[in-house]
Structure formats: C-alpha cells, structure tokens
XYZ file of C-alpha atoms in Angstrom:
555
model
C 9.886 16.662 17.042
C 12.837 17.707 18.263
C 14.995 16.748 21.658
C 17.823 19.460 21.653
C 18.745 20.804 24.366
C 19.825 24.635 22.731
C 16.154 25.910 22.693
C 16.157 30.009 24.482
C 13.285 30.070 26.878
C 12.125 33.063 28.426
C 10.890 32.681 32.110
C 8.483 35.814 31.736
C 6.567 35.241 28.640
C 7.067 31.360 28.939
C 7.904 31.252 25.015
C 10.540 29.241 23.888
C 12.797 29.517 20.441
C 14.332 26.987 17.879
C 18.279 27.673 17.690
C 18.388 29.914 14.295
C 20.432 27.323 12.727
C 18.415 24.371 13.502
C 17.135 22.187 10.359
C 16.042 18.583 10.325
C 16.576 18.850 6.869
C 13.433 20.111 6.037
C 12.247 23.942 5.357
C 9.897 25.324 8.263
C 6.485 25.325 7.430
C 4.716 28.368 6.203
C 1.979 27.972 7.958
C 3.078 29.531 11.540
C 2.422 32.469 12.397
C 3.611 33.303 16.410
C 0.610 33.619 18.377
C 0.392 37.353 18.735
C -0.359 37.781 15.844
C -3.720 35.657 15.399
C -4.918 34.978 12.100
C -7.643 32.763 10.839
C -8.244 30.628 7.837
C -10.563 31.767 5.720
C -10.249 30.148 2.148
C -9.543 26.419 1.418
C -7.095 27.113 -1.218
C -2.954 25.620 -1.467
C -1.790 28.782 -2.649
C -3.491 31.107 -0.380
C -2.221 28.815 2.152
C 1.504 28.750 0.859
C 1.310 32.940 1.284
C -0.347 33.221 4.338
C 0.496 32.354 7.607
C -2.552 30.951 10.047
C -3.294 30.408 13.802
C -6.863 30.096 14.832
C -8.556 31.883 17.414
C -6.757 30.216 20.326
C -9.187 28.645 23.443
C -6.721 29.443 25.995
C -8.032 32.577 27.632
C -5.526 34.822 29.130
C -6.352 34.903 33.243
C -5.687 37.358 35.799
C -2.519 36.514 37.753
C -4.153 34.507 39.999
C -3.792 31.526 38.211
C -3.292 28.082 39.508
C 0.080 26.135 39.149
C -1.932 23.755 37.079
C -3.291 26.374 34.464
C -0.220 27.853 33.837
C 1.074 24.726 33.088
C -1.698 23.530 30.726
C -1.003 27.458 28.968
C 2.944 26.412 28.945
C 1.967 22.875 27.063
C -0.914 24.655 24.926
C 1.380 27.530 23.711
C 4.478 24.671 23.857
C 2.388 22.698 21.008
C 1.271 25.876 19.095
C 4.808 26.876 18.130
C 5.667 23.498 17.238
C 2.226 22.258 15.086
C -0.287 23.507 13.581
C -4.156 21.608 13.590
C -5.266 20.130 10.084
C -8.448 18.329 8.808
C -8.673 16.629 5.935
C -10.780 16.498 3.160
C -13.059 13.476 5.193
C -13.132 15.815 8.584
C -9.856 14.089 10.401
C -8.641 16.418 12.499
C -4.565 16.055 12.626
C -1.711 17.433 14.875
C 1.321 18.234 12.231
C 3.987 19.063 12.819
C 5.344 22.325 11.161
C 8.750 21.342 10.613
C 8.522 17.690 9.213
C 4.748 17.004 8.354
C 4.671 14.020 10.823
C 0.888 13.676 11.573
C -0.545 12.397 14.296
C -3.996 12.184 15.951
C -5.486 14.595 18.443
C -5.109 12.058 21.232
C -2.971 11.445 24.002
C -1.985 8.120 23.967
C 0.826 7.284 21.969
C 2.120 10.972 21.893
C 2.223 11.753 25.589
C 5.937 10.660 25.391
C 6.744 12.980 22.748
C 5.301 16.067 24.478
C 6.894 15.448 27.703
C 10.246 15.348 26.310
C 9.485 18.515 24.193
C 8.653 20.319 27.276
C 11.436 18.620 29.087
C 13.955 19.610 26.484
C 12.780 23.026 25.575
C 11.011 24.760 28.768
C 13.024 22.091 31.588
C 9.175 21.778 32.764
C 8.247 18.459 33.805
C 4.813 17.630 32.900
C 2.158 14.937 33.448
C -0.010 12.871 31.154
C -3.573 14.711 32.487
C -2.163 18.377 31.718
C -1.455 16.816 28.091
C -4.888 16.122 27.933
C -5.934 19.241 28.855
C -3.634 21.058 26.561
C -4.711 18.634 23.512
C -8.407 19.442 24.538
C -8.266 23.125 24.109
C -6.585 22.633 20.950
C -9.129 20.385 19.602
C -11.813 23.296 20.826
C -9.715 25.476 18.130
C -10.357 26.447 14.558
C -7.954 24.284 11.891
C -4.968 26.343 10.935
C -5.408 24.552 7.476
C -8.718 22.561 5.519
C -8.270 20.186 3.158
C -4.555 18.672 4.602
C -3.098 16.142 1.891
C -2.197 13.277 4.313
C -1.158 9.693 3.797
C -0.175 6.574 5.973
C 2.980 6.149 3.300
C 5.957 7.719 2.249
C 4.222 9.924 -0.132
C 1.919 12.588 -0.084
C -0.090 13.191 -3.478
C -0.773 17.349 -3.206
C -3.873 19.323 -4.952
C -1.027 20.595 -7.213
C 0.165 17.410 -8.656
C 3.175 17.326 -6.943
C 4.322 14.458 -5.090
C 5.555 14.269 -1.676
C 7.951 11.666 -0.307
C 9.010 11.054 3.059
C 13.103 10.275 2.910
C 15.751 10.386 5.751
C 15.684 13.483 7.032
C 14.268 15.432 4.520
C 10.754 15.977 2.051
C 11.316 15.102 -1.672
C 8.905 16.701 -3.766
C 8.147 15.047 -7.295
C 6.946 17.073 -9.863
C 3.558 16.662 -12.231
C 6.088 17.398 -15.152
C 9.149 15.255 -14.273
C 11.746 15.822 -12.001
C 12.382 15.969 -8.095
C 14.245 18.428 -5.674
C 14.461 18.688 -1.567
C 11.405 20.418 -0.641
C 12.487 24.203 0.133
C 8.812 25.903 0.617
C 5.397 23.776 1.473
C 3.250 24.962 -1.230
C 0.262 23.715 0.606
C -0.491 21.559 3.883
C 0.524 17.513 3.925
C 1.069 15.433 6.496
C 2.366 11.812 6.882
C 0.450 9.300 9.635
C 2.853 6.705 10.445
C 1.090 4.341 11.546
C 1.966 1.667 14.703
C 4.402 -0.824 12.965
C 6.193 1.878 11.373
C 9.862 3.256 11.685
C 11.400 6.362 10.265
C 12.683 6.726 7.271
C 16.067 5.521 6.831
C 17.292 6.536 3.062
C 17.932 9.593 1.574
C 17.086 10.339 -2.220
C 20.061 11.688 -4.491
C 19.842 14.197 -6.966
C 20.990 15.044 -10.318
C 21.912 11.866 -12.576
C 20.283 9.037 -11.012
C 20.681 5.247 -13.189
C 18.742 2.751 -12.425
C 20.919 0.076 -12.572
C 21.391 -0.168 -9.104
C 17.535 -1.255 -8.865
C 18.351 -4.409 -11.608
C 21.261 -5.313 -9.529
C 19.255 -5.106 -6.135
C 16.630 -7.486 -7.372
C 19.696 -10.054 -9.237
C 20.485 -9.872 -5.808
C 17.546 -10.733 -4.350
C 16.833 -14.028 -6.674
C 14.470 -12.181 -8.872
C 14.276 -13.724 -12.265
C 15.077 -11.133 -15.597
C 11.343 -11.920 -17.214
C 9.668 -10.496 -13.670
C 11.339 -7.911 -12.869
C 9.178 -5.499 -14.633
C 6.335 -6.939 -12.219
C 8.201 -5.795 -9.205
C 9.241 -2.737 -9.820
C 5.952 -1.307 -11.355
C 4.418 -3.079 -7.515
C 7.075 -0.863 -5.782
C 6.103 2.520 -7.729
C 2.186 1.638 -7.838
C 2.971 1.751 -3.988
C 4.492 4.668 -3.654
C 1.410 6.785 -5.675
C -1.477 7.350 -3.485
C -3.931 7.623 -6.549
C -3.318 4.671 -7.963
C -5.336 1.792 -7.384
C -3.140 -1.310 -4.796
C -2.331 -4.976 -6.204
C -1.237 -7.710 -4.263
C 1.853 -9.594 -4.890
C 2.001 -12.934 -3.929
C 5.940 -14.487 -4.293
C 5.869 -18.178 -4.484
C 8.999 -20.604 -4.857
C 10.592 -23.646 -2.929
C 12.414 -23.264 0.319
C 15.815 -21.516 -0.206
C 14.774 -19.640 -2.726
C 14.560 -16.331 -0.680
C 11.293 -15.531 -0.544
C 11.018 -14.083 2.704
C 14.301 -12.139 2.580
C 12.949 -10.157 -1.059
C 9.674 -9.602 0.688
C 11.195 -8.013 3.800
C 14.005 -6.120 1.156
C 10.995 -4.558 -1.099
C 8.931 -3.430 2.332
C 11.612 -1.982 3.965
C 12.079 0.425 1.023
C 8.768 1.433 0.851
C 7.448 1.300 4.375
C 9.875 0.567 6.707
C 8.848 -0.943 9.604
C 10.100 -2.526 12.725
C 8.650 -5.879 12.020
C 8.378 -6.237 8.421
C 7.132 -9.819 7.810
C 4.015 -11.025 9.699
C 4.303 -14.603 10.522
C 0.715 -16.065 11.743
C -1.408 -14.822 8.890
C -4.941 -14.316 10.140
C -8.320 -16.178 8.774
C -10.758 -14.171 10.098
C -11.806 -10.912 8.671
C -11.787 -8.874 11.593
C -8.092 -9.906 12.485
C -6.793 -8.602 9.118
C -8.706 -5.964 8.961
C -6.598 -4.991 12.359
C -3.462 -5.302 9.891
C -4.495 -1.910 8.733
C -4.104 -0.266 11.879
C -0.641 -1.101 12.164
C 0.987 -0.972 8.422
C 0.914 0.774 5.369
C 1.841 -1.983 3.422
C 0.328 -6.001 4.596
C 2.990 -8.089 5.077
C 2.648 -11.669 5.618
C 4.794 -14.475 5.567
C 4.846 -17.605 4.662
C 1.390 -18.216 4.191
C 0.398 -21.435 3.976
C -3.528 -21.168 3.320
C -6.059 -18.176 3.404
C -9.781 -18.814 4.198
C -12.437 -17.107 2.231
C -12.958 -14.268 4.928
C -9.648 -13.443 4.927
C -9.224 -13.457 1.140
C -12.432 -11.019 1.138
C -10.622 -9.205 4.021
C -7.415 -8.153 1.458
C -9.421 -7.533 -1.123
C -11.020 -4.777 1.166
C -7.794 -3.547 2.500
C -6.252 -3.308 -1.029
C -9.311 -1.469 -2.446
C -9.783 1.077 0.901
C -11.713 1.005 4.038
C -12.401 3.770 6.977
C -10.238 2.908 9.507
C -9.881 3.982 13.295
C -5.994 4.519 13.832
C -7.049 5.656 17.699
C -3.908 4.282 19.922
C -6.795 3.393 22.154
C -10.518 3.078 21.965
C -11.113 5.389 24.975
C -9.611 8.315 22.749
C -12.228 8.467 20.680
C -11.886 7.691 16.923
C -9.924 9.263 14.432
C -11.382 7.461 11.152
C -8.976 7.819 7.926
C -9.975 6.185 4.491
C -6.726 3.788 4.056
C -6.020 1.360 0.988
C -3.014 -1.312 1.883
C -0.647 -2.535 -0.753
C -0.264 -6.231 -0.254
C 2.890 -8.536 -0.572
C 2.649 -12.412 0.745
C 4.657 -15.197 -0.067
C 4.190 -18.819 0.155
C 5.725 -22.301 -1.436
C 2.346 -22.313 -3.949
C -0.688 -19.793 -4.628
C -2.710 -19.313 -1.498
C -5.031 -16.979 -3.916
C -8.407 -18.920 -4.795
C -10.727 -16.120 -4.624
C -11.839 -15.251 -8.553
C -11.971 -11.514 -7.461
C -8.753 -11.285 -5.098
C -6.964 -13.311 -8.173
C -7.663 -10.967 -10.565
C -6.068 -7.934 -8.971
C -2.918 -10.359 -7.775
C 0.928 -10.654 -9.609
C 2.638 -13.868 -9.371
C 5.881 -13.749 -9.099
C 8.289 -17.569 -8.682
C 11.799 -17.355 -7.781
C 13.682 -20.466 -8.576
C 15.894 -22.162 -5.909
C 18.539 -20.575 -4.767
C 21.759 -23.281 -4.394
C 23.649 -21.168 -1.509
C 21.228 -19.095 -0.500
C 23.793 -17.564 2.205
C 25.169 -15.648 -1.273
C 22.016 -13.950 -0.965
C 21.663 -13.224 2.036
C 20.813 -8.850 3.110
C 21.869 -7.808 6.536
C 20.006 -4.830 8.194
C 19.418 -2.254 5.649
C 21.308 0.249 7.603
C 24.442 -2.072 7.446
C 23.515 -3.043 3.892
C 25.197 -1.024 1.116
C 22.749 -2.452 -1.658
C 19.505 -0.590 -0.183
C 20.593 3.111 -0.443
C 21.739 3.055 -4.082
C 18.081 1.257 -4.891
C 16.314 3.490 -2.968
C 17.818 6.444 -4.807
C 17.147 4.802 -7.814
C 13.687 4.099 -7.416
C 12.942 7.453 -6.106
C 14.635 8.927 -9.629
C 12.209 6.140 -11.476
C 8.992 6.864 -9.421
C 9.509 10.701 -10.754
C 9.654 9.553 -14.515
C 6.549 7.413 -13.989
C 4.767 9.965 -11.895
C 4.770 12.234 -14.562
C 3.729 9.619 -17.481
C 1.611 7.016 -16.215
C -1.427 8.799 -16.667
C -0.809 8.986 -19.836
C -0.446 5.769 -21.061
C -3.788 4.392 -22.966
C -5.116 1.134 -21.305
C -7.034 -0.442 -23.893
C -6.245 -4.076 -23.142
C -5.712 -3.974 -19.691
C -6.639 -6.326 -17.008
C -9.701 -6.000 -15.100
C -9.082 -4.595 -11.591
C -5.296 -3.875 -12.767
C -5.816 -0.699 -15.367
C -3.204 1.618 -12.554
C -0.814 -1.033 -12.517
C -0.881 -1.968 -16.331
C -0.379 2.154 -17.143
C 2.529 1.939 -14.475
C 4.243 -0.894 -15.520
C 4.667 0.728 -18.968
C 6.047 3.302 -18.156
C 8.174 1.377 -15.777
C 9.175 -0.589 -19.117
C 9.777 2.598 -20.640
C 11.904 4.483 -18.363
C 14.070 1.266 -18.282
C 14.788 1.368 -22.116
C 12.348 -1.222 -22.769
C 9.260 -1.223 -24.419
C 5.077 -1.711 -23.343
C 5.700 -5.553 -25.058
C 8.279 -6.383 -22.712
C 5.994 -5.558 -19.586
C 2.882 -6.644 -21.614
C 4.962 -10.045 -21.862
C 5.538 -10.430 -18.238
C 2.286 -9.157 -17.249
C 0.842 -11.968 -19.519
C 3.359 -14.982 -18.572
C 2.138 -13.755 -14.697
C -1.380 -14.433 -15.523
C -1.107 -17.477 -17.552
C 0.698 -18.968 -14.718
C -2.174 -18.401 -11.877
C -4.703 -19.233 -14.717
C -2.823 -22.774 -15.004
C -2.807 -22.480 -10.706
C -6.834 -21.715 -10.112
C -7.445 -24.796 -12.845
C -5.651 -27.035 -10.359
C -8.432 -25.816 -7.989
C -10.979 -26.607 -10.685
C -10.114 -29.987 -12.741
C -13.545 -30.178 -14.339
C -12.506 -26.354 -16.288
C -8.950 -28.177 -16.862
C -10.309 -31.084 -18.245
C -13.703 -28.981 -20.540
C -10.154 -27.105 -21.684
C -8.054 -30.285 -22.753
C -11.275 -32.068 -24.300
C -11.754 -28.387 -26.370
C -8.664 -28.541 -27.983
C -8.425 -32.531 -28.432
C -12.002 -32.604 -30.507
C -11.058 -30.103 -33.537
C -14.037 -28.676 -32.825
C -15.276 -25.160 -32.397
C -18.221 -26.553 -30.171
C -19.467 -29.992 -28.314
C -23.506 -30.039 -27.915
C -23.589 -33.353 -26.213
C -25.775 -35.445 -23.496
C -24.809 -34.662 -19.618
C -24.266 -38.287 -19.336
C -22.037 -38.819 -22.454
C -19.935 -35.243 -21.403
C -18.971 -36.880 -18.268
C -17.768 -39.547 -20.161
C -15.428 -37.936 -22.447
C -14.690 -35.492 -19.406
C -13.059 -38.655 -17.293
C -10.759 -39.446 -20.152
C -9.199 -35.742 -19.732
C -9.487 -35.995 -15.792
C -6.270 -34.446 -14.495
C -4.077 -36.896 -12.235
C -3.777 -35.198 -9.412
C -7.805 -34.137 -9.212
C -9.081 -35.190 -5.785
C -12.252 -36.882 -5.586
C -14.210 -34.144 -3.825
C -13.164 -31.864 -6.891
C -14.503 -34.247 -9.411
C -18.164 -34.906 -10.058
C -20.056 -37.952 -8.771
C -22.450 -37.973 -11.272
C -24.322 -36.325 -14.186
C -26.257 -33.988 -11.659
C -23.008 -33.006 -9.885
C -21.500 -32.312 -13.347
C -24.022 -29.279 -14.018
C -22.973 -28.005 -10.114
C -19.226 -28.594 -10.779
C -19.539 -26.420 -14.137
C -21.773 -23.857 -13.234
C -19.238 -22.904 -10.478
C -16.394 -22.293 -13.090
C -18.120 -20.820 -15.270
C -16.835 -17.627 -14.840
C -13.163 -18.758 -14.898
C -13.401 -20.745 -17.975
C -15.121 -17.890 -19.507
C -12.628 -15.567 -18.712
C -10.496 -17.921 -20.431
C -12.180 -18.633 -23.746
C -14.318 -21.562 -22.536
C -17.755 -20.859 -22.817
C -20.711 -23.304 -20.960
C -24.587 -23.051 -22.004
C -27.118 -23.558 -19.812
C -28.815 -26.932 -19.510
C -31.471 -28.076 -22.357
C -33.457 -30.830 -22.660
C -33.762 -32.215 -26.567
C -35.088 -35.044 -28.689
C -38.380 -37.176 -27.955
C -36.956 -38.329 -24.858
C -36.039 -35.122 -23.329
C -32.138 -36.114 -22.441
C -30.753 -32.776 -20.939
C -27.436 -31.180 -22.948
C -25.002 -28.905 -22.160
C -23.121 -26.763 -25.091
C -19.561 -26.275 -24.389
C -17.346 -23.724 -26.971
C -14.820 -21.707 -27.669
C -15.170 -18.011 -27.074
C -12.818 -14.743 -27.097
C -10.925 -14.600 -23.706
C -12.492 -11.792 -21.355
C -9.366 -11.912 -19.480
C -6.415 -9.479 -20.572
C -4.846 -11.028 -23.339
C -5.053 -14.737 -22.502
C -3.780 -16.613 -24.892
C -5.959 -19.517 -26.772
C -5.498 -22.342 -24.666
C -6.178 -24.485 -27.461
C-alpha cells in the first residue's frame, strides 16, 4: 500500500489517482478495471484472467443526494479500497483482499489492517476516517462477487501459479521463475497470486539479480556461518525445498556445542527465506496446542535452543510440517479466515531433541563443530551485512535451476517421508557441479548419525546390533533367559537403568518397542515361541535388508 502524498483527488467524483510515474517496482495488476465500467468474472481460467479486466457487481448502491455524512464516507473508503485491491478466493473458499499493485494478501477483516486503510485515505483523499466506517466498507465488499477464483496464494516468499511459474516475493519487486529455467522481474500477472504474510513477518529485504548469477557466494555464506563442506548439500536443498510450495517440508534440526554458532546460522538461513522480526523462538512449547499457535505467526518454525520436546509437541511439528487448516484471523471476533498451511521447520539444540520414529524420519541432522573465536563469525543485521544480498541472489538463481529439474529426478531409493527433498537435493548437487553421490553421501552420513542418536534412546536395539555382528552369525534362535544374558555383555555404558530390562518378561516389552527401528535398520525380531518338551519361550533375532534409505550394514 502506498503512503505518498502526490495522489490527484477530485472533490466531485471523490476518485482519487496514482501519480503516472508511480511503481513499487512491480507492474500494476491486470485485473482492475475502474468501476464504471463493471465487469464480472465469469470463467475460472489464468489466461482469461491475464486478458480481462474484472470488478464485480459492486454492493454500494448509488443514493439520492441526501445522503448522510457517514454514507458518503463508507462510499469514499468502499470505492478508496476498490481502486487499490481487488477480492480473491482461493481454491479452499478463502476470501482475500490483494492488493493490485504488489499481491500482498490479507484477510477480509478489520483488525490488523485498519491502520493501513486509514493512512491510505489519509494520504490519498486527506479524509480522516474511523475504525467502524472500515468495517462497514470491508462488509460491503465481502457482500461482493470475487474479482478472481482460484487465487494462487502462499504464507512464503513464493507463489507456485497454475502455469508452472514460480512467484517470489523480493525487495520491492515480483520475481517470476519459470517451469523451463530461468527468472525475470515480473512485467504482466499472468494470473491472480497473492502473498499472506503472516504476524511475525517483515518485508522483504533483498533484491534478486539477473543475468549471470554464481553460486559461490552461497558456499562462502555458509563457510561463514560454521557449516561443515560434507553438509552443505543438506542445507541448501532445506533452503530451496522451502522456497517451493509443492514440495513436501523437512525439519532441520542443527546440533553442536556452545560456540559453535548454532543460533546465529539458524537466524542467517530464516532471515533469507522468511524474514521476520523475531526470527528465533526461545521457550519452545510442549503442548500441542501452543505450537500449533506457531503457525499463526510464521511461515517457517523457528525455535531455539531446544533443550527437550515432549511427545505432543513432537506430534505437533510433524502436523505443522505436513499441513493443517489454520485460522490466521488477527482476532477471533473477526470471524475465521481458514488457510491450509505446511511450516518448514529449523531447531537447534546441543544434542537431538528428535525421538519420535515418525518426526525422525522426515528430519536432517546437521553438527557444526566448535567454533574457537566465534566473534570471527559473527553476522550483524542483514541489512548492515554485506554477505546476505550476494546469497540471496544466489539462491534465487539456484532455486530457478532446481525449479525446473527437480521433478524430474527419479527417486528410487529415497527416504521414506523425504522423496521432495531427496529429488531436490540432487539437483541441488547438480547445479553445483557435483553429482547425485555427493548429496546421496551426505544425505546418508545425516541419517547414520541420528540412527547412532535414537539407539542411545534404545540400548537394548544397540546392544541386539553389537551381539549381531560379534556372533558370525546370520541368525540367533535362543531362550529369553539366555538372550538377556548375552544381551548384558553388549549393554552400552551409558544405558540407564530404566532403559534396560529387569528381567526376561521386560526383555520381550523392551524389544517389541524397537522393533520398528531395528528393522528399519537391518535387525529383524520374531515373535515369541515356546519350544522343546519344556516349553521355554524363544525369540529369533537376524539380519535383514535395511528398510531405511540406504543404511548401511551395521555389521
């Protein structure tokens, strides 16, 4: 929205126009159409919407002139808002306010927008309005036709259209990616997007460059930023899997010592793809309905060192990184304005806080090693920073090579609940004159390491592994009793006593609960059976092929 002051208003018709030279950067939007000449949508299609130019049946009647200072006033705001946005819904029925110039969305709701109209009106017509003739402005236009069905709109920097094309939100300006490579400043909307920032969230404050674009300046970002050489794959294919609406979120989860920078890369990769005026969230929730209010505030979940999750909350990101309905009303007594949202996640903490099996397998690991002056390494604001607009640049050039390839790439050994991100990272890989080994490597150092972190959780599965690969053996039928035996001899030193089993009984509980994970892993346990005269109960415990993405043998 703009606050210029060189707007012409005419007293008589109470219409007021943009300075002819005026650009934010971005092209005006197709879609207007002044009112006289009323026009309504009939077909749900992008290109009959980038030729014709819509306004719906307007609910603001025109009156005698016996109108009261107060409708006149509500007309003023109505027609005010008209000229300056046009009404979406998107594909679920959310009904948007857009703005025709940038494609800022916002619900049909005064709170949290009154603000922005007022100084509109202020600015434009020198008509001082209050926050109930707002209302009543926003109420006739929700008692209007859409000017457009079927609006592409995200809570991110990017916009996936029906076209392929990809939009991205930069300083100033709309970037649009195309389905076949390459990436220009957006000159004509082709169809109707619109970007919902959401609470947390600050404009845009980097601008994409064009032409020849390295990305070398995204390697020396990271060096910066303490990431080791055999991860850096892993980040950068998190930072482009967030920046495509379509593909499926992961969760990164940084871990190292103190001064090894953790918190200062975490803020550094969210504030080039969502930036935000409080990037890191400090006092990580543990219930499910406190993370689940997260969502209402960022694109991306943020938290900071994170020193345990409970079970509800693990179940809670799990949610937010596959997608949820959520209600970004500013205030409950607005009504609700329910958008499907799924949240890329990025935590960091000293060890794994991941324990959930299902959270863990859609979660990179990524350890940065101490840092011995960590002031060396220290960012300042990004604005003041002169690393952040040269990466930015450069990961807007790679998220247009990978845009146009990922879907390409074949999957056939990918891991489960990671298939996006595996297709992504290779053709990260690729567009950085690698190869699909060299993120196939990472990917599979990554996993190994939380595989060697969740069998801290579970001894007994460390201990079934070690006793495996110390007997030879293919397979070990043997009594409960006797297993438990052997089993002690391979108990891990640091196994607490609550994590080890009491007895033969406890054994079968203790197994049967990491099952799964050994399985995944190329351990497999048979179920209990009870053999010779006396009817001693066995358990069979063997090698089998890893069902998790390329896990290597641990024996």
């Amino acid at each position: 929205m703009s606050s210029e002051h060189d707007f012409s208003y005419d007293p008589r018709t109470g219409e007021c126009e943009a300075p002819k030279n005026e650009n934010w950067g971005i092209p005006p939007n197709p879609f207007f159409q002044p009112p006289a000449q009323s026009n309504v949508l009939s077909e749900n299609s992008p290109s009959h919407h980038a030729q014709q130019q819509v306004v719906p049946k307007s609910s603001i009647k025109a009156r005698g002139g016996n109108r009261s200072r107060k409708d006149r006033v509500v007309t003023e705001i109505y027609h005010l808002l008209k000229k300056h946005y046009f009404k979406g819904m998107t594909p679920r029925g959310t009904e948007l306010l857009i703005n025709y110039k940038t494609s800022l969305a916002t619900p049909l709701e005064v709170e949290g927008f009154v603000s922005d109209i007022q100084s509109l009106a202020l600015h434009t017509t020198g008509l001082a309005i209050n926050t109930k003739e707002v209302g009543l402005a926003l109420g006739a236009i929700k008692g209007d036709e859409p000017d457009a069905q079927g609006v592409a709109a995200s809570t991110g920097l990017t916009v996936l259209g029906g076209q392929g094309s990809l939009y991205l939100l930069a300083h100033e300006e709309i970037v649009e990616i195309h389905a076949q490579m390459g990436f220009h400043p957006l000159k004509q909307f082709q169809e109707p997007i619109g970007f919902v920032r959401l609470k947390n969230a600050r404009p845009p404050i980097f601008y994409a460059l064009y032409g020849q674009v390295a990305y070398q300046p995204l390697i020396s970002f990271l060096d910066l930023l303490n990431v080791p050489r055999e991860s850096q794959l892993l980040v950068l294919a998190w930072l482009v899997t967030c920046l495509i609406p379509n593909a499926d979120n992961v969760l990164l989860e940084i871990v190292g010592e103190r001064f090894s920078g953790k918190s200062t890369l975490q803020s550094a990769l969210k504030t080039l793809i969502d930036p935000s005026l409080e990037p890191l969230i400090g006092d990580t929730p543990q219930k499910e309905a406190q993370m689940f209010e997260l969502g209402k505030r960022d694109h991306v979940i943020s938290l900071d060192r994170v020193d345990k999750m409970s079970p509800k909350a693990q179940e809670a990101l799990m949610t937010l990184l596959k997608g949820k309905l959520t209600d970004i009303s500013a205030k409950k007594s607005s009504g609700q304005t329910r958008v499907f949202l799924s949240h890329p996640v990025i935590i960091n903490s000293a060890e794994s806080v991941v324990t959930w099996a299902d959270l863990a397998d859609r979660s990179i690991l990524v350890s940065l090693p101490r840092l011995e002056k960590i002031v060396d390494h220290f960012l300042e604001k990004p604005a003041a920073n002169s690393s952040f607009q040269p990466a930015f640049a450069s990961l807007v050039a790679l998220l247009s090579y990978v845009h146009a390839s990922w879907k390409s790439v074949r999957a056939t050994a990918a891991p489960a609940g990671m298939v996006d991100f595996y297709c992504i990272g290779i053709a990260v890989a690729e567009a950085m004159g690698g190869s699909a080994s060299d993120f196939d490597q990472q990917l599979t150092t990554s996993l190994e390491r939380r595989f060697e972190m969740e069998l801290y959780e579970y001894p007994v599965a460390a201990a079934v592994r070690d006793l495996l690969g110390a007997s030879g053996k293919e397979s070990l039928d043997l009594p409960v009793g006797e297993l438990l035996q052997k089993l002690n001899d391979f108990r891990p030193d640091d196994a607490l006593d609550s994590q080890w089993p009491r007895g033969p009984r406890d054994l079968g509980s203790k197994l049967d609960k990491c099952s799964g994970l050994m399985e995944a892993y190329g351990m497999r346990v048979g179920p209990t059976e009870r053999k010779g005269k006396r009817g001693v109960y066995h358990r069979k415990i063997e090698k089998c092929t890893p069902q998790l993405y390329r896990a290597r043998s641990p024996f």
